[in-house]
Short mmCIF file of C-alpha atoms in Angstrom, two decimals:
data_model
loop_
_atom_site.label_atom_id
_atom_site.label_comp_id
_atom_site.label_asym_id
_atom_site.label_seq_id
_atom_site.Cartn_x
_atom_site.Cartn_y
_atom_site.Cartn_z
CA MET M 901 150.42 -137.20 -230.58
CA PHE M 902 152.84 -135.86 -233.18
CA GLU M 903 156.15 -137.10 -231.82
CA GLU M 904 155.13 -140.77 -231.54
CA ARG M 905 154.15 -140.87 -235.21
CA PHE M 906 157.70 -140.14 -236.42
CA SER M 907 160.80 -142.29 -236.76
CA LYS M 908 163.93 -141.41 -234.84
CA TRP M 909 166.12 -138.81 -236.49
CA LEU M 910 168.28 -140.27 -239.28
CA LYS M 911 171.36 -138.84 -240.96
CA TRP M 912 170.40 -137.81 -244.46
CA GLU M 913 172.63 -140.49 -246.00
CA ASN M 914 170.69 -143.16 -244.06
CA ARG M 915 167.20 -141.95 -245.01
CA ASP M 916 166.36 -145.05 -247.05
CA SER M 917 166.71 -147.22 -243.93
CA ALA M 918 163.58 -145.71 -242.35
CA THR M 919 160.75 -148.14 -241.69
CA GLY M 920 157.82 -147.61 -244.05
CA ILE M 921 159.85 -145.53 -246.50
CA ARG M 922 157.95 -147.00 -249.47
CA TYR M 923 154.63 -145.64 -248.18
CA PRO M 924 153.25 -142.11 -248.39
CA GLY M 925 153.69 -139.84 -245.42
CA ILE M 926 155.27 -136.82 -243.82
CA TYR M 927 158.97 -136.03 -243.54
CA VAL M 928 160.71 -133.44 -241.41
CA CYS M 929 164.21 -132.17 -242.22
CA SER M 930 166.56 -130.44 -239.80
CA VAL M 931 170.03 -128.96 -240.03
CA SER M 932 172.02 -129.45 -236.86
CA SER M 933 175.69 -129.04 -236.01
CA GLN M 934 175.20 -131.84 -233.45
CA ASP M 935 174.64 -135.45 -234.48
CA ILE M 936 170.99 -136.07 -233.59
CA SER M 937 170.76 -139.38 -235.48
CA GLY M 938 169.15 -142.06 -233.34
CA ASN M 939 167.48 -139.48 -231.13
CA LYS M 940 163.75 -139.71 -230.59
CA PHE M 941 161.93 -137.26 -232.84
CA SER M 942 161.07 -133.98 -231.19
CA TRP M 943 160.07 -130.54 -232.41
CA ILE M 944 163.32 -128.58 -232.43
CA PRO M 945 164.08 -125.09 -233.76
CA GLU M 946 166.62 -126.61 -236.20
CA ILE M 947 163.74 -128.01 -238.29
CA ILE M 948 164.01 -126.37 -241.70
CA TYR M 949 161.29 -128.13 -243.70
CA ILE M 950 158.14 -130.21 -243.33
CA GLY M 951 156.95 -132.09 -246.41
CA MET M 952 154.53 -134.77 -247.50
CA THR M 953 153.88 -137.18 -250.30
CA ASN M 954 151.02 -139.32 -251.52
CA SER M 955 153.08 -140.47 -254.49
CA VAL M 956 153.32 -144.05 -255.74
CA SER M 957 157.07 -143.84 -255.05
CA GLY M 958 156.34 -143.04 -251.40
CA LEU M 959 158.61 -141.22 -248.99
CA LYS M 960 161.66 -142.81 -250.61
CA GLY M 961 160.84 -141.25 -253.97
CA ARG M 962 160.06 -137.82 -252.53
CA LEU M 963 163.25 -137.77 -250.46
CA LYS M 964 165.18 -138.74 -253.60
CA GLN M 965 163.63 -135.74 -255.39
CA PHE M 966 164.69 -133.57 -252.43
CA ASP M 967 168.22 -134.98 -252.65
CA ASN M 968 168.40 -134.52 -256.42
CA THR M 969 167.37 -130.89 -256.02
CA ILE M 970 169.87 -130.01 -253.30
CA ILE M 971 172.55 -131.61 -255.52
CA GLY M 972 171.60 -129.25 -258.34
CA LYS M 973 168.79 -130.81 -260.37
CA THR M 974 165.14 -129.75 -260.15
CA GLY M 975 161.92 -131.38 -259.00
CA HIS M 976 161.35 -130.27 -255.41
CA GLY M 977 160.29 -126.71 -254.56
CA GLY M 978 161.23 -126.85 -250.88
CA ALA M 979 164.65 -128.30 -251.63
CA ASP M 980 165.16 -125.55 -254.22
CA ARG M 981 164.75 -123.05 -251.37
CA VAL M 982 167.19 -125.06 -249.22
CA ARG M 983 169.73 -124.98 -252.06
CA TYR M 984 169.50 -121.18 -252.26
CA LYS M 985 170.96 -120.95 -248.75
CA HIS M 986 173.01 -124.18 -248.65
CA GLN M 987 174.77 -124.39 -252.01
CA ASP M 988 177.53 -126.78 -250.90
CA TYR M 989 175.90 -130.23 -251.01
CA GLU M 990 178.60 -132.07 -249.06
CA GLU M 991 178.63 -129.47 -246.30
CA LEU M 992 174.83 -129.56 -246.06
CA VAL M 993 174.33 -133.33 -245.97
CA ASP M 994 176.92 -133.64 -243.23
CA LYS M 995 174.49 -131.83 -240.92
CA LEU M 996 171.14 -132.75 -242.53
CA PHE M 997 168.77 -135.09 -240.69
CA VAL M 998 165.31 -136.45 -241.45
CA ALA M 999 162.48 -138.13 -239.57
CA VAL M 1000 159.51 -139.75 -241.32
CA ALA M 1001 155.93 -140.59 -240.47
CA PRO M 1002 154.76 -143.21 -242.97
CA PHE M 1003 151.08 -144.01 -243.55
CA GLU M 1004 150.58 -147.56 -244.77
CA CYS M 1005 148.16 -147.72 -247.69
CA ASP M 1006 147.92 -148.50 -251.39
CA VAL M 1007 148.18 -145.17 -253.21
CA LYS M 1008 147.09 -146.80 -256.48
CA SER M 1009 143.83 -147.93 -254.91
CA ASN M 1010 140.51 -146.17 -255.11
CA GLN M 1011 139.20 -148.07 -252.11
CA PRO M 1012 137.61 -145.89 -249.43
CA ASP M 1013 140.06 -146.92 -246.71
CA ASP M 1014 143.12 -146.10 -248.84
CA LEU M 1015 141.63 -142.78 -249.97
CA ARG M 1016 140.90 -141.85 -246.35
CA ILE M 1017 144.48 -142.64 -245.34
CA MET M 1018 145.82 -140.44 -248.15
CA GLY M 1019 143.58 -137.67 -246.84
CA GLU M 1020 145.03 -138.23 -243.36
CA VAL M 1021 148.51 -137.69 -244.80
CA ALA M 1022 147.54 -134.28 -246.17
CA LYS M 1023 145.79 -133.30 -242.94
CA PHE M 1024 148.71 -134.47 -240.81
CA GLU M 1025 151.08 -132.23 -242.77
CA TYR M 1026 148.93 -129.20 -241.93
CA ASP M 1027 148.63 -130.35 -238.32
CA CYS M 1028 152.45 -130.46 -238.22
CA PHE M 1029 152.66 -126.94 -239.68
CA ALA M 1030 150.20 -125.68 -237.08
CA HIS M 1031 152.04 -127.40 -234.24
CA PHE M 1032 155.39 -125.98 -235.37
CA VAL M 1033 153.95 -122.46 -235.63
CA HIS M 1034 152.36 -122.89 -232.19
CA LEU M 1035 155.76 -123.83 -230.74
CA PHE M 1036 158.05 -121.45 -232.64
CA GLY M 1037 155.83 -118.64 -233.93
CA GLU M 1038 156.51 -119.23 -237.63
CA LEU M 1039 156.75 -121.91 -240.29
CA PRO M 1040 160.03 -123.77 -240.79
CA GLU M 1041 162.41 -121.59 -242.80
CA PHE M 1042 162.01 -123.30 -246.17
CA ASN M 1043 158.25 -123.78 -245.90
CA ASN M 1044 157.97 -119.99 -245.82
CA LYS M 1045 157.61 -119.26 -249.53
CA LYS M 1046 157.45 -115.48 -249.06
CA GLN M 1047 160.76 -115.19 -247.21
CA SER M 1048 162.71 -118.07 -248.73
CA PRO M 1049 163.70 -117.67 -252.41
CA LYS M 1050 164.33 -120.54 -254.78
CA TYR M 1051 167.81 -121.15 -256.17
CA SER M 1052 166.45 -121.92 -259.65
CA LEU M 1053 164.61 -118.59 -259.85
CA THR M 1054 167.50 -116.45 -258.59
CA ILE M 1055 171.11 -117.64 -258.61
CA GLY M 1056 170.25 -120.38 -261.11
CA ARG M 1057 169.17 -117.65 -263.52
CA GLY M 1058 172.08 -115.37 -262.71
CA ILE M 1059 169.92 -113.17 -260.48
CA SER M 1060 170.87 -112.49 -256.88
CA SER M 1061 168.47 -111.07 -254.34
#
């Protein structure tokens, strides 16, 4: 059920080529020393983050916020946690991959069908969390807010933990 909903794994630099990238949806990021681009999506222990968006800018906009944050700007809490551990952008993106599950709808609409689809996006994110925890016993590393500090609240402020 989950695997079929996602695109194949893409190298981070190719994220904008994903089908449906302008729609809301779920995205899954992994860090792998092996090139998994082009591989069918599967739940792997290298998954570091599961995220979602119902934004007008769609998955493309949210992934851009993620990218901006791992570069050193702000705007994405999960990416801020990633940056705490992976402070070298070039080194990180060389092994960063993403898969997306777009949900086609009009996020500016108040029509019942579009609102229901946006609700499905939020539910699917939690279903993905639950499935990951079922498989691996814990949330992806950077979804775990208690164990994964933010760069901007530690190193970014001159505080190390």
